[in-house]
mmCIF file of C-alpha atoms and ligand atoms in Angstrom:
data_model
loop_
_atom_site.group_PDB
_atom_site.id
_atom_site.type_symbol
_atom_site.label_atom_id
_atom_site.label_comp_id
_atom_site.label_asym_id
_atom_site.label_seq_id
_atom_site.Cartn_x
_atom_site.Cartn_y
_atom_site.Cartn_z
ATOM 1 C CA UNK A 1 0.000 0.000 0.000
ATOM 2 C CA UNK A 2 1.326 3.441 -0.894
ATOM 3 C CA UNK A 3 0.372 5.803 1.907
ATOM 4 C CA UNK A 4 -0.522 9.425 1.111
ATOM 5 C CA UNK A 5 -2.662 10.256 4.149
ATOM 6 C CA UNK A 6 -0.135 11.723 6.594
ATOM 7 C CA UNK A 7 -2.423 14.564 7.689
ATOM 8 C CA UNK A 8 -4.732 11.874 9.122
ATOM 9 C CA UNK A 9 -1.879 10.117 10.889
ATOM 10 C CA UNK A 10 1.743 9.165 10.267
ATOM 11 C CA UNK A 11 3.491 5.820 10.627
ATOM 12 C CA UNK A 12 5.503 5.493 13.837
ATOM 13 C CA UNK A 13 9.128 6.410 13.126
ATOM 14 C CA UNK A 14 11.422 3.456 13.901
ATOM 15 C CA UNK A 15 13.660 5.727 16.026
ATOM 16 C CA UNK A 16 10.602 6.813 18.017
ATOM 17 C CA UNK A 17 9.663 3.192 18.677
ATOM 18 C CA UNK A 18 13.221 2.512 19.917
ATOM 19 C CA UNK A 19 12.961 5.452 22.337
ATOM 20 C CA UNK A 20 9.569 4.251 23.615
ATOM 21 C CA UNK A 21 10.356 0.565 24.132
ATOM 22 C CA UNK A 22 12.099 0.858 27.540
ATOM 23 C CA UNK A 23 9.012 2.657 28.886
ATOM 24 C CA UNK A 24 6.740 -0.129 27.644
ATOM 25 C CA UNK A 25 8.999 -2.803 29.130
ATOM 26 C CA UNK A 26 11.277 -2.235 32.113
ATOM 27 C CA UNK A 27 10.758 1.439 33.065
ATOM 28 C CA UNK A 28 7.253 1.154 34.402
ATOM 29 C CA UNK A 29 7.405 3.774 37.201
ATOM 30 C CA UNK A 30 4.735 6.360 37.849
ATOM 31 C CA UNK A 31 6.235 9.838 37.324
ATOM 32 C CA UNK A 32 4.530 11.013 40.532
ATOM 33 C CA UNK A 33 6.288 8.373 42.687
ATOM 34 C CA UNK A 34 9.284 9.418 44.740
ATOM 35 C CA UNK A 35 11.261 6.182 44.364
ATOM 36 C CA UNK A 36 13.858 5.496 41.669
ATOM 37 C CA UNK A 37 11.541 3.942 39.036
ATOM 38 C CA UNK A 38 9.263 6.956 39.529
ATOM 39 C CA UNK A 39 12.144 9.381 39.127
ATOM 40 C CA UNK A 40 13.273 7.646 35.925
ATOM 41 C CA UNK A 41 9.771 8.051 34.475
ATOM 42 C CA UNK A 42 9.638 11.711 35.632
ATOM 43 C CA UNK A 43 12.991 12.425 33.957
ATOM 44 C CA UNK A 44 11.720 10.864 30.726
ATOM 45 C CA UNK A 45 8.574 13.028 30.770
ATOM 46 C CA UNK A 46 10.636 16.159 31.431
ATOM 47 C CA UNK A 47 13.055 15.341 28.599
ATOM 48 C CA UNK A 48 10.067 14.988 26.277
ATOM 49 C CA UNK A 49 8.698 18.294 27.542
ATOM 50 C CA UNK A 50 11.937 20.021 26.541
ATOM 51 C CA UNK A 51 11.915 18.313 23.120
ATOM 52 C CA UNK A 52 8.317 19.353 22.404
ATOM 53 C CA UNK A 53 9.033 22.891 23.645
ATOM 54 C CA UNK A 54 11.992 23.121 21.259
ATOM 55 C CA UNK A 55 9.828 22.125 18.276
ATOM 56 C CA UNK A 56 7.182 24.701 19.253
ATOM 57 C CA UNK A 57 9.638 27.500 19.997
ATOM 58 C CA UNK A 58 8.305 27.602 23.560
ATOM 59 C CA UNK A 59 9.681 27.145 27.071
ATOM 60 C CA UNK A 60 9.405 23.667 28.637
ATOM 61 C CA UNK A 61 7.361 25.172 31.492
ATOM 62 C CA UNK A 62 4.690 26.148 28.924
ATOM 63 C CA UNK A 63 4.086 22.563 27.721
ATOM 64 C CA UNK A 64 1.070 20.677 29.113
ATOM 65 C CA UNK A 65 0.806 17.079 27.928
ATOM 66 C CA UNK A 66 -2.609 15.853 26.754
ATOM 67 C CA UNK A 67 -3.869 12.747 24.955
ATOM 68 C CA UNK A 68 -3.639 14.485 21.568
ATOM 69 C CA UNK A 69 -4.678 17.470 19.498
ATOM 70 C CA UNK A 70 -8.415 17.134 20.164
ATOM 71 C CA UNK A 71 -7.923 17.221 23.919
ATOM 72 C CA UNK A 72 -5.506 20.152 23.630
ATOM 73 C CA UNK A 73 -8.100 22.074 21.584
ATOM 74 C CA UNK A 74 -10.865 21.242 24.064
ATOM 75 C CA UNK A 75 -8.690 22.270 27.002
ATOM 76 C CA UNK A 76 -7.852 25.539 25.286
ATOM 77 C CA UNK A 77 -11.436 26.481 24.388
ATOM 78 C CA UNK A 78 -13.411 25.088 27.321
ATOM 79 C CA UNK A 79 -10.621 25.500 29.876
ATOM 80 C CA UNK A 80 -10.434 29.187 29.046
ATOM 81 C CA UNK A 81 -14.200 29.642 28.880
ATOM 82 C CA UNK A 82 -14.760 28.052 32.316
ATOM 83 C CA UNK A 83 -12.316 30.612 33.737
ATOM 84 C CA UNK A 84 -14.070 33.636 32.210
ATOM 85 C CA UNK A 85 -17.540 35.130 32.320
ATOM 86 C CA UNK A 86 -19.545 34.174 29.182
ATOM 87 C CA UNK A 87 -18.618 36.575 26.411
ATOM 88 C CA UNK A 88 -17.748 36.482 22.717
ATOM 89 C CA UNK A 89 -15.744 33.714 21.065
ATOM 90 C CA UNK A 90 -14.740 33.762 17.396
ATOM 91 C CA UNK A 91 -13.142 30.918 15.467
ATOM 92 C CA UNK A 92 -11.963 30.574 11.881
ATOM 93 C CA UNK A 93 -14.640 29.218 9.521
ATOM 94 C CA UNK A 94 -12.361 26.320 8.527
ATOM 95 C CA UNK A 95 -11.351 25.118 12.014
ATOM 96 C CA UNK A 96 -11.064 21.430 12.845
ATOM 97 C CA UNK A 97 -14.159 19.906 14.551
ATOM 98 C CA UNK A 98 -12.185 19.644 17.812
ATOM 99 C CA UNK A 99 -12.231 23.467 17.898
ATOM 100 C CA UNK A 100 -15.621 24.032 16.243
ATOM 101 C CA UNK A 101 -17.595 21.575 18.401
ATOM 102 C CA UNK A 102 -16.415 22.767 21.848
ATOM 103 C CA UNK A 103 -17.125 26.310 20.666
ATOM 104 C CA UNK A 104 -20.669 25.379 19.633
ATOM 105 C CA UNK A 105 -21.050 23.653 23.005
ATOM 106 C CA UNK A 106 -20.221 26.924 24.789
ATOM 107 C CA UNK A 107 -23.269 28.571 23.201
ATOM 108 C CA UNK A 108 -25.354 26.522 25.670
ATOM 109 C CA UNK A 109 -23.612 28.359 28.489
ATOM 110 C CA UNK A 110 -24.289 31.865 27.275
ATOM 111 C CA UNK A 111 -21.309 32.385 24.973
ATOM 112 C CA UNK A 112 -21.824 34.311 21.747
ATOM 113 C CA UNK A 113 -20.088 32.002 19.246
ATOM 114 C CA UNK A 114 -19.452 32.957 15.612
ATOM 115 C CA UNK A 115 -17.088 32.051 12.810
ATOM 116 C CA UNK A 116 -14.633 34.336 11.048
ATOM 117 C CA UNK A 117 -15.312 34.290 7.301
ATOM 118 C CA UNK A 118 -12.562 33.144 4.934
ATOM 119 C CA UNK A 119 -11.920 34.127 1.321
ATOM 120 C CA UNK A 120 -11.740 31.832 -1.723
ATOM 121 C CA UNK A 121 -8.185 30.782 -0.747
ATOM 122 C CA UNK A 122 -9.235 29.901 2.827
ATOM 123 C CA UNK A 123 -7.609 32.949 4.446
ATOM 124 C CA UNK A 124 -9.484 34.958 7.067
ATOM 125 C CA UNK A 125 -10.954 37.950 5.231
ATOM 126 C CA UNK A 126 -9.514 41.419 5.784
ATOM 127 C CA UNK A 127 -12.954 42.858 6.625
ATOM 128 C CA UNK A 128 -13.322 40.241 9.371
ATOM 129 C CA UNK A 129 -9.917 41.129 10.745
ATOM 130 C CA UNK A 130 -10.858 44.810 10.778
ATOM 131 C CA UNK A 131 -13.999 43.957 12.768
ATOM 132 C CA UNK A 132 -11.868 42.028 15.296
ATOM 133 C CA UNK A 133 -9.485 44.931 15.651
ATOM 134 C CA UNK A 134 -12.385 47.347 16.250
ATOM 135 C CA UNK A 135 -14.101 45.224 18.855
ATOM 136 C CA UNK A 136 -11.815 42.413 20.091
ATOM 137 C CA UNK A 137 -13.690 39.279 21.252
ATOM 138 C CA UNK A 138 -12.850 37.526 24.540
ATOM 139 C CA UNK A 139 -11.465 34.426 22.806
ATOM 140 C CA UNK A 140 -10.265 33.871 19.237
ATOM 141 C CA UNK A 141 -9.148 30.506 17.858
ATOM 142 C CA UNK A 142 -7.477 30.270 14.465
ATOM 143 C CA UNK A 143 -5.536 27.328 13.087
ATOM 144 C CA UNK A 144 -2.011 27.835 11.782
ATOM 145 C CA UNK A 145 -2.417 25.373 8.901
ATOM 146 C CA UNK A 146 -5.564 23.749 7.588
ATOM 147 C CA UNK A 147 -5.768 19.954 7.653
ATOM 148 C CA UNK A 148 -7.521 19.714 4.264
ATOM 149 C CA UNK A 149 -6.083 22.427 2.064
ATOM 150 C CA UNK A 150 -2.824 23.031 3.955
ATOM 151 C CA UNK A 151 -3.498 26.802 3.876
ATOM 152 C CA UNK A 152 -1.338 28.743 6.348
ATOM 153 C CA UNK A 153 -2.988 31.618 8.242
ATOM 154 C CA UNK A 154 -1.193 34.749 9.342
ATOM 155 C CA UNK A 155 -1.759 34.167 13.070
ATOM 156 C CA UNK A 156 0.788 36.827 14.022
ATOM 157 C CA UNK A 157 -1.326 39.454 12.240
ATOM 158 C CA UNK A 158 -4.452 38.329 14.096
ATOM 159 C CA UNK A 159 -2.559 38.531 17.414
ATOM 160 C CA UNK A 160 -1.474 42.066 16.616
ATOM 161 C CA UNK A 161 -5.009 43.158 15.716
ATOM 162 C CA UNK A 162 -6.904 41.396 18.499
ATOM 163 C CA UNK A 163 -5.411 43.148 21.491
ATOM 164 C CA UNK A 164 -6.901 42.092 24.812
ATOM 165 C CA UNK A 165 -8.168 38.816 23.284
ATOM 166 C CA UNK A 166 -7.069 35.367 24.427
ATOM 167 C CA UNK A 167 -5.738 33.828 21.239
ATOM 168 C CA UNK A 168 -5.588 30.076 20.667
ATOM 169 C CA UNK A 169 -3.830 28.557 17.676
ATOM 170 C CA UNK A 170 -4.327 24.963 16.512
ATOM 171 C CA UNK A 171 -0.872 24.106 15.157
ATOM 172 C CA UNK A 172 -1.507 20.347 14.904
ATOM 173 C CA UNK A 173 -0.930 20.240 11.134
ATOM 174 C CA UNK A 174 1.751 22.913 11.018
ATOM 175 C CA UNK A 175 4.081 21.239 13.519
ATOM 176 C CA UNK A 176 6.994 19.475 11.904
ATOM 177 C CA UNK A 177 6.103 20.845 8.456
ATOM 178 C CA UNK A 178 6.880 24.555 8.839
ATOM 179 C CA UNK A 179 8.977 26.329 11.494
ATOM 180 C CA UNK A 180 6.962 27.031 14.635
ATOM 181 C CA UNK A 181 7.403 29.803 17.156
ATOM 182 C CA UNK A 182 4.883 29.990 19.967
ATOM 183 C CA UNK A 183 6.144 33.416 21.035
ATOM 184 C CA UNK A 184 6.415 34.523 17.406
ATOM 185 C CA UNK A 185 2.733 33.838 16.624
ATOM 186 C CA UNK A 186 1.661 35.984 19.578
ATOM 187 C CA UNK A 187 -0.848 33.279 20.574
ATOM 188 C CA UNK A 188 -1.482 32.523 24.253
ATOM 189 C CA UNK A 189 -2.308 28.872 23.602
ATOM 190 C CA UNK A 190 -1.164 26.435 20.931
ATOM 191 C CA UNK A 191 -2.192 22.812 20.274
ATOM 192 C CA UNK A 192 0.068 20.020 19.007
ATOM 193 C CA UNK A 193 -0.362 16.289 18.356
ATOM 194 C CA UNK A 194 2.264 13.531 18.437
ATOM 195 C CA UNK A 195 0.829 11.131 15.860
ATOM 196 C CA UNK A 196 0.904 13.750 13.090
ATOM 197 C CA UNK A 197 4.703 14.001 13.285
ATOM 198 C CA UNK A 198 5.849 10.377 13.427
ATOM 199 C CA UNK A 199 4.992 9.860 17.085
ATOM 200 C CA UNK A 200 2.462 7.484 18.659
ATOM 201 C CA UNK A 201 -1.258 8.116 19.013
ATOM 202 C CA UNK A 202 -2.258 9.127 22.536
ATOM 203 C CA UNK A 203 0.058 12.075 23.195
ATOM 204 C CA UNK A 204 -0.308 15.742 22.375
ATOM 205 C CA UNK A 205 0.301 19.047 24.060
ATOM 206 C CA UNK A 206 -1.228 22.379 24.815
ATOM 207 C CA UNK A 207 1.388 25.112 24.949
ATOM 208 C CA UNK A 208 0.079 27.686 27.401
ATOM 209 C CA UNK A 209 1.403 31.061 28.413
ATOM 210 C CA UNK A 210 1.556 31.355 32.223
ATOM 211 C CA UNK A 211 -0.844 34.323 32.116
ATOM 212 C CA UNK A 212 -3.732 32.270 30.667
ATOM 213 C CA UNK A 213 -6.518 31.415 33.122
ATOM 214 C CA UNK A 214 -7.278 27.730 32.514
ATOM 215 C CA UNK A 215 -9.712 25.394 34.260
ATOM 216 C CA UNK A 216 -8.873 21.683 33.875
ATOM 217 C CA UNK A 217 -11.210 19.373 31.980
ATOM 218 C CA UNK A 218 -9.970 16.401 34.018
ATOM 219 C CA UNK A 219 -9.893 16.899 37.769
ATOM 220 C CA UNK A 220 -8.474 14.457 40.284
ATOM 221 C CA UNK A 221 -4.711 14.758 40.138
ATOM 222 C CA UNK A 222 -2.008 17.357 40.347
ATOM 223 C CA UNK A 223 -0.316 16.236 37.122
ATOM 224 C CA UNK A 224 0.576 18.901 34.557
ATOM 225 C CA UNK A 225 0.362 21.710 37.135
ATOM 226 C CA UNK A 226 -3.089 20.507 38.184
ATOM 227 C CA UNK A 227 -4.412 21.263 34.702
ATOM 228 C CA UNK A 228 -4.716 17.691 33.500
ATOM 229 C CA UNK A 229 -5.298 15.064 36.169
ATOM 230 C CA UNK A 230 -4.319 11.436 35.522
ATOM 231 C CA UNK A 231 -1.147 9.371 35.408
ATOM 232 C CA UNK A 232 0.902 10.411 32.404
ATOM 233 C CA UNK A 233 1.091 8.116 29.349
ATOM 234 C CA UNK A 234 4.867 7.935 29.758
ATOM 235 C CA UNK A 235 5.755 5.793 26.737
ATOM 236 C CA UNK A 236 3.586 7.870 24.383
ATOM 237 C CA UNK A 237 4.959 11.125 25.797
ATOM 238 C CA UNK A 238 8.523 9.838 25.333
ATOM 239 C CA UNK A 239 7.625 8.929 21.733
ATOM 240 C CA UNK A 240 6.074 12.344 21.133
ATOM 241 C CA UNK A 241 9.220 13.983 22.515
ATOM 242 C CA UNK A 242 11.506 11.924 20.276
ATOM 243 C CA UNK A 243 9.295 12.596 17.224
ATOM 244 C CA UNK A 244 9.390 16.321 18.030
ATOM 245 C CA UNK A 245 13.176 16.251 18.287
ATOM 246 C CA UNK A 246 13.496 14.474 14.930
ATOM 247 C CA UNK A 247 10.944 16.780 13.276
ATOM 248 C CA UNK A 248 12.846 19.851 14.481
ATOM 249 C CA UNK A 249 16.239 18.525 13.370
ATOM 250 C CA UNK A 250 15.045 17.297 9.982
ATOM 251 C CA UNK A 251 12.469 20.041 9.290
ATOM 252 C CA UNK A 252 14.353 21.861 6.563
ATOM 253 C CA UNK A 253 15.336 18.762 4.627
ATOM 254 C CA UNK A 254 11.906 17.133 4.970
ATOM 255 C CA UNK A 255 9.973 20.212 3.910
ATOM 256 C CA UNK A 256 12.163 20.833 0.855
ATOM 257 C CA UNK A 257 11.724 17.243 -0.316
ATOM 258 C CA UNK A 258 8.001 17.252 0.372
ATOM 259 C CA UNK A 259 7.502 20.530 -1.476
ATOM 260 C CA UNK A 260 9.296 19.119 -4.536
ATOM 261 C CA UNK A 261 7.156 15.974 -4.521
ATOM 262 C CA UNK A 262 3.945 17.928 -3.890
ATOM 263 C CA UNK A 263 4.702 20.340 -6.718
ATOM 264 C CA UNK A 264 5.293 17.467 -9.113
ATOM 265 C CA UNK A 265 1.985 15.914 -8.037
ATOM 266 C CA UNK A 266 0.198 19.212 -8.456
ATOM 267 C CA UNK A 267 1.610 19.685 -11.937
ATOM 268 C CA UNK A 268 0.605 16.129 -12.919
ATOM 269 C CA UNK A 269 -2.914 16.516 -11.528
ATOM 270 C CA UNK A 270 -3.441 19.834 -13.264
ATOM 271 C CA UNK A 271 -2.532 18.192 -16.575
ATOM 272 C CA UNK A 272 -5.424 15.733 -16.109
ATOM 273 C CA UNK A 273 -8.869 16.719 -17.465
ATOM 274 C CA UNK A 274 -11.495 18.527 -15.338
ATOM 275 C CA UNK A 275 -9.297 18.870 -12.232
ATOM 276 C CA UNK A 276 -9.290 21.786 -9.779
ATOM 277 C CA UNK A 277 -6.609 22.261 -7.124
ATOM 278 C CA UNK A 278 -7.965 24.141 -4.095
ATOM 279 C CA UNK A 279 -6.272 27.138 -2.459
ATOM 280 C CA UNK A 280 -3.803 26.991 -5.328
ATOM 281 C CA UNK A 281 -2.358 30.480 -4.823
ATOM 282 C CA UNK A 282 -2.302 30.540 -1.008
ATOM 283 C CA UNK A 283 0.776 29.783 1.052
ATOM 284 C CA UNK A 284 0.312 26.124 1.975
ATOM 285 C CA UNK A 285 1.971 23.314 3.895
ATOM 286 C CA UNK A 286 4.650 21.711 1.719
ATOM 287 C CA UNK A 287 3.090 18.231 1.977
ATOM 288 C CA UNK A 288 -0.585 18.932 1.299
ATOM 289 C CA UNK A 289 -2.648 19.048 -1.876
ATOM 290 C CA UNK A 290 -6.435 19.034 -2.165
ATOM 291 C CA UNK A 291 -8.171 18.686 -5.497
ATOM 292 C CA UNK A 292 -11.387 17.566 -7.145
ATOM 293 C CA UNK A 293 -12.308 16.148 -10.527
ATOM 294 C CA UNK A 294 -15.582 17.527 -11.890
ATOM 295 C CA UNK A 295 -18.155 14.741 -12.134
ATOM 296 C CA UNK A 296 -16.393 12.521 -9.608
ATOM 297 C CA UNK A 297 -17.359 11.995 -6.005
ATOM 298 C CA UNK A 298 -14.397 12.205 -3.583
ATOM 299 C CA UNK A 299 -15.227 8.957 -1.797
ATOM 300 C CA UNK A 300 -15.443 7.178 -5.155
ATOM 301 C CA UNK A 301 -11.976 8.376 -6.118
ATOM 302 C CA UNK A 302 -10.623 7.319 -2.705
ATOM 303 C CA UNK A 303 -12.049 3.819 -3.199
ATOM 304 C CA UNK A 304 -10.804 3.564 -6.792
ATOM 305 C CA UNK A 305 -7.304 4.620 -5.748
ATOM 306 C CA UNK A 306 -7.496 2.160 -2.849
ATOM 307 C CA UNK A 307 -8.033 -0.607 -5.427
ATOM 308 C CA UNK A 308 -4.754 0.513 -7.004
ATOM 309 C CA UNK A 309 -3.078 0.167 -3.583
ATOM 310 C CA UNK A 310 -2.981 3.903 -2.884
ATOM 311 C CA UNK A 311 -4.307 5.493 0.327
ATOM 312 C CA UNK A 312 -5.596 9.083 0.124
ATOM 313 C CA UNK A 313 -8.447 10.827 1.895
ATOM 314 C CA UNK A 314 -11.635 12.568 0.886
ATOM 315 C CA UNK A 315 -11.713 15.769 2.886
ATOM 316 C CA UNK A 316 -10.419 15.391 6.437
ATOM 317 C CA UNK A 317 -10.206 11.872 7.870
ATOM 318 C CA UNK A 318 -12.607 12.810 10.676
ATOM 319 C CA UNK A 319 -15.236 13.737 8.076
ATOM 320 C CA UNK A 320 -14.730 10.587 5.974
ATOM 321 C CA UNK A 321 -17.642 8.235 5.870
ATOM 322 C CA UNK A 322 -20.128 11.067 5.533
ATOM 323 C CA UNK A 323 -20.905 11.874 1.908
ATOM 324 C CA UNK A 324 -21.244 15.568 2.508
ATOM 325 C CA UNK A 325 -19.295 18.375 0.894
ATOM 326 C CA UNK A 326 -16.188 19.392 2.800
ATOM 327 C CA UNK A 327 -17.226 22.208 5.208
ATOM 328 C CA UNK A 328 -13.777 23.737 4.706
ATOM 329 C CA UNK A 329 -14.365 24.103 0.972
ATOM 330 C CA UNK A 330 -17.937 25.310 1.456
ATOM 331 C CA UNK A 331 -16.592 28.046 3.765
ATOM 332 C CA UNK A 332 -14.239 29.020 0.924
ATOM 333 C CA UNK A 333 -17.232 29.421 -1.382
ATOM 334 C CA UNK A 334 -16.495 26.318 -3.490
ATOM 335 C CA UNK A 335 -19.513 24.962 -5.377
ATOM 336 C CA UNK A 336 -21.035 22.133 -3.240
ATOM 337 C CA UNK A 337 -20.942 19.662 -6.155
ATOM 338 C CA UNK A 338 -17.197 20.260 -6.632
ATOM 339 C CA UNK A 339 -16.580 20.258 -2.860
ATOM 340 C CA UNK A 340 -18.161 16.780 -2.661
ATOM 341 C CA UNK A 341 -15.430 15.622 -5.014
ATOM 342 C CA UNK A 342 -12.552 16.769 -2.808
ATOM 343 C CA UNK A 343 -9.597 14.445 -2.419
ATOM 344 C CA UNK A 344 -6.695 15.221 -0.106
ATOM 345 C CA UNK A 345 -3.193 13.959 -0.698
ATOM 346 C CA UNK A 346 -0.855 14.455 2.239
ATOM 347 C CA UNK A 347 2.719 13.347 1.770
ATOM 348 C CA UNK A 348 5.085 12.095 4.438
ATOM 349 C CA UNK A 349 8.832 12.013 4.846
ATOM 350 C CA UNK A 350 9.170 8.478 3.463
ATOM 351 C CA UNK A 351 7.200 8.974 0.244
ATOM 352 C CA UNK A 352 9.265 8.708 -2.935
ATOM 353 C CA UNK A 353 9.229 10.115 -6.446
ATOM 354 C CA UNK A 354 8.303 6.676 -7.764
ATOM 355 C CA UNK A 355 5.242 6.606 -5.510
ATOM 356 C CA UNK A 356 4.192 10.039 -6.739
ATOM 357 C CA UNK A 357 4.452 8.829 -10.366
ATOM 358 C CA UNK A 358 2.451 5.702 -9.468
ATOM 359 C CA UNK A 359 -0.308 7.851 -8.009
ATOM 360 C CA UNK A 360 -0.417 10.058 -11.102
ATOM 361 C CA UNK A 361 -0.488 7.021 -13.388
ATOM 362 C CA UNK A 362 -3.296 5.381 -11.372
ATOM 363 C CA UNK A 363 -5.343 8.566 -11.351
ATOM 364 C CA UNK A 364 -4.791 8.997 -15.092
ATOM 365 C CA UNK A 365 -6.007 5.433 -15.748
ATOM 366 C CA UNK A 366 -9.096 5.922 -13.561
ATOM 367 C CA UNK A 367 -10.091 9.101 -15.356
ATOM 368 C CA UNK A 368 -9.269 7.674 -18.787
ATOM 369 C CA UNK A 369 -11.484 4.637 -18.333
ATOM 370 C CA UNK A 370 -14.128 6.849 -16.763
ATOM 371 C CA UNK A 371 -14.538 4.337 -13.926
ATOM 372 C CA UNK A 372 -17.362 5.435 -11.645
ATOM 373 C CA UNK A 373 -18.916 3.690 -8.665
HETATM 374 C C1 PLP B 1 -5.973 20.716 12.503
HETATM 375 C C2 PLP B 1 -6.230 19.585 13.439
HETATM 376 N N1 PLP B 1 -6.482 19.845 14.725
HETATM 377 C C3 PLP B 1 -6.708 18.870 15.607
HETATM 378 C C4 PLP B 1 -6.700 17.551 15.242
HETATM 379 C C5 PLP B 1 -6.955 16.485 16.256
HETATM 380 O O1 PLP B 1 -5.760 15.841 16.627
HETATM 381 P P1 PLP B 1 -5.778 14.402 17.305
HETATM 382 O O2 PLP B 1 -6.047 13.411 16.236
HETATM 383 O O3 PLP B 1 -4.420 14.261 17.911
HETATM 384 O O4 PLP B 1 -6.851 14.413 18.354
HETATM 385 C C6 PLP B 1 -6.470 17.222 13.896
HETATM 386 C C7 PLP B 1 -6.512 15.827 13.429
HETATM 387 O O5 PLP B 1 -6.738 15.534 12.296
HETATM 388 C C8 PLP B 1 -6.209 18.276 12.983
HETATM 389 O O6 PLP B 1 -5.962 18.026 11.692
#
């Protein structure tokens, strides 16, 4: 199987597995225990904290470990909201469901929740930004890079305009693909996920500035400064740390290679009949490409490519299964019929030029024979 769905999840890097194994076998201590096995586990968690901080351009003391990106987003949105009086919260119109759903949930508790409109390229509109600057909301959440289109938002600009607003940034897809700087974005909170960067599932982080008032979602333990009760998933955290270290060290080389492969793919796809590449002129992640073929349903193309041994996704993985147009593309004003045809290709560090050519050849054959489900 040729795997082109790295924005859904990445394979576990062999070097990450090696780093994790001792914590799945002999080093079984609880990081809260005072004895030696406990101290060994604590040291491992703290090493990982420093590694994740380095990838995010943050201080280790700002890293709170969670079970993944969804929990980090929930902790950011709901944890902040529980600490404030109900007010106004604004999120980008193309946010991941793990930001959009907790925001919608807050409406039940008196919060005024709205989305920030995006333009045809998926970027938050200037008029919307002006409105934010004029009357800053209590909370704003904007993703750094979109999981479907790969579009990169100018979060720094939003931070500069929205003075007095608590700003959260979902950097789950950006991490390991473009340079990250928590301080540089001006955000107060930033979410990351281990399994998107070659780490295991079950570990993520919320980077939080010390000034942010946060209420935990999980009570019952003093772990993570009392903000996330529960014994730490030591092996997964160690794996996340190692993956973060590798992503930071290899970032430049990986992103250059990925960009080359993605550009070749894009060129090949655009040469095929009736294809549209979304957010074509926006600054995008180097590994991501979303397109549609007029007259084809996205799920159909995913299944046809699967028969050729190629794994891609229709829209975001979380939305797969539902034959509805991608909400991200609808927010960008894409025609619903075309949005239903969206296919996302997300490359990873181990993909090769040969695999890219195989994908283009398979897609060409499918469209040539006019195979439809
Ligand atoms: C932009 C974005 N945010 C958050 C998440 C959720 O991360 P996790 O799978 O670690 O819960 C995802 C996962 O696809 C994502 O793409």
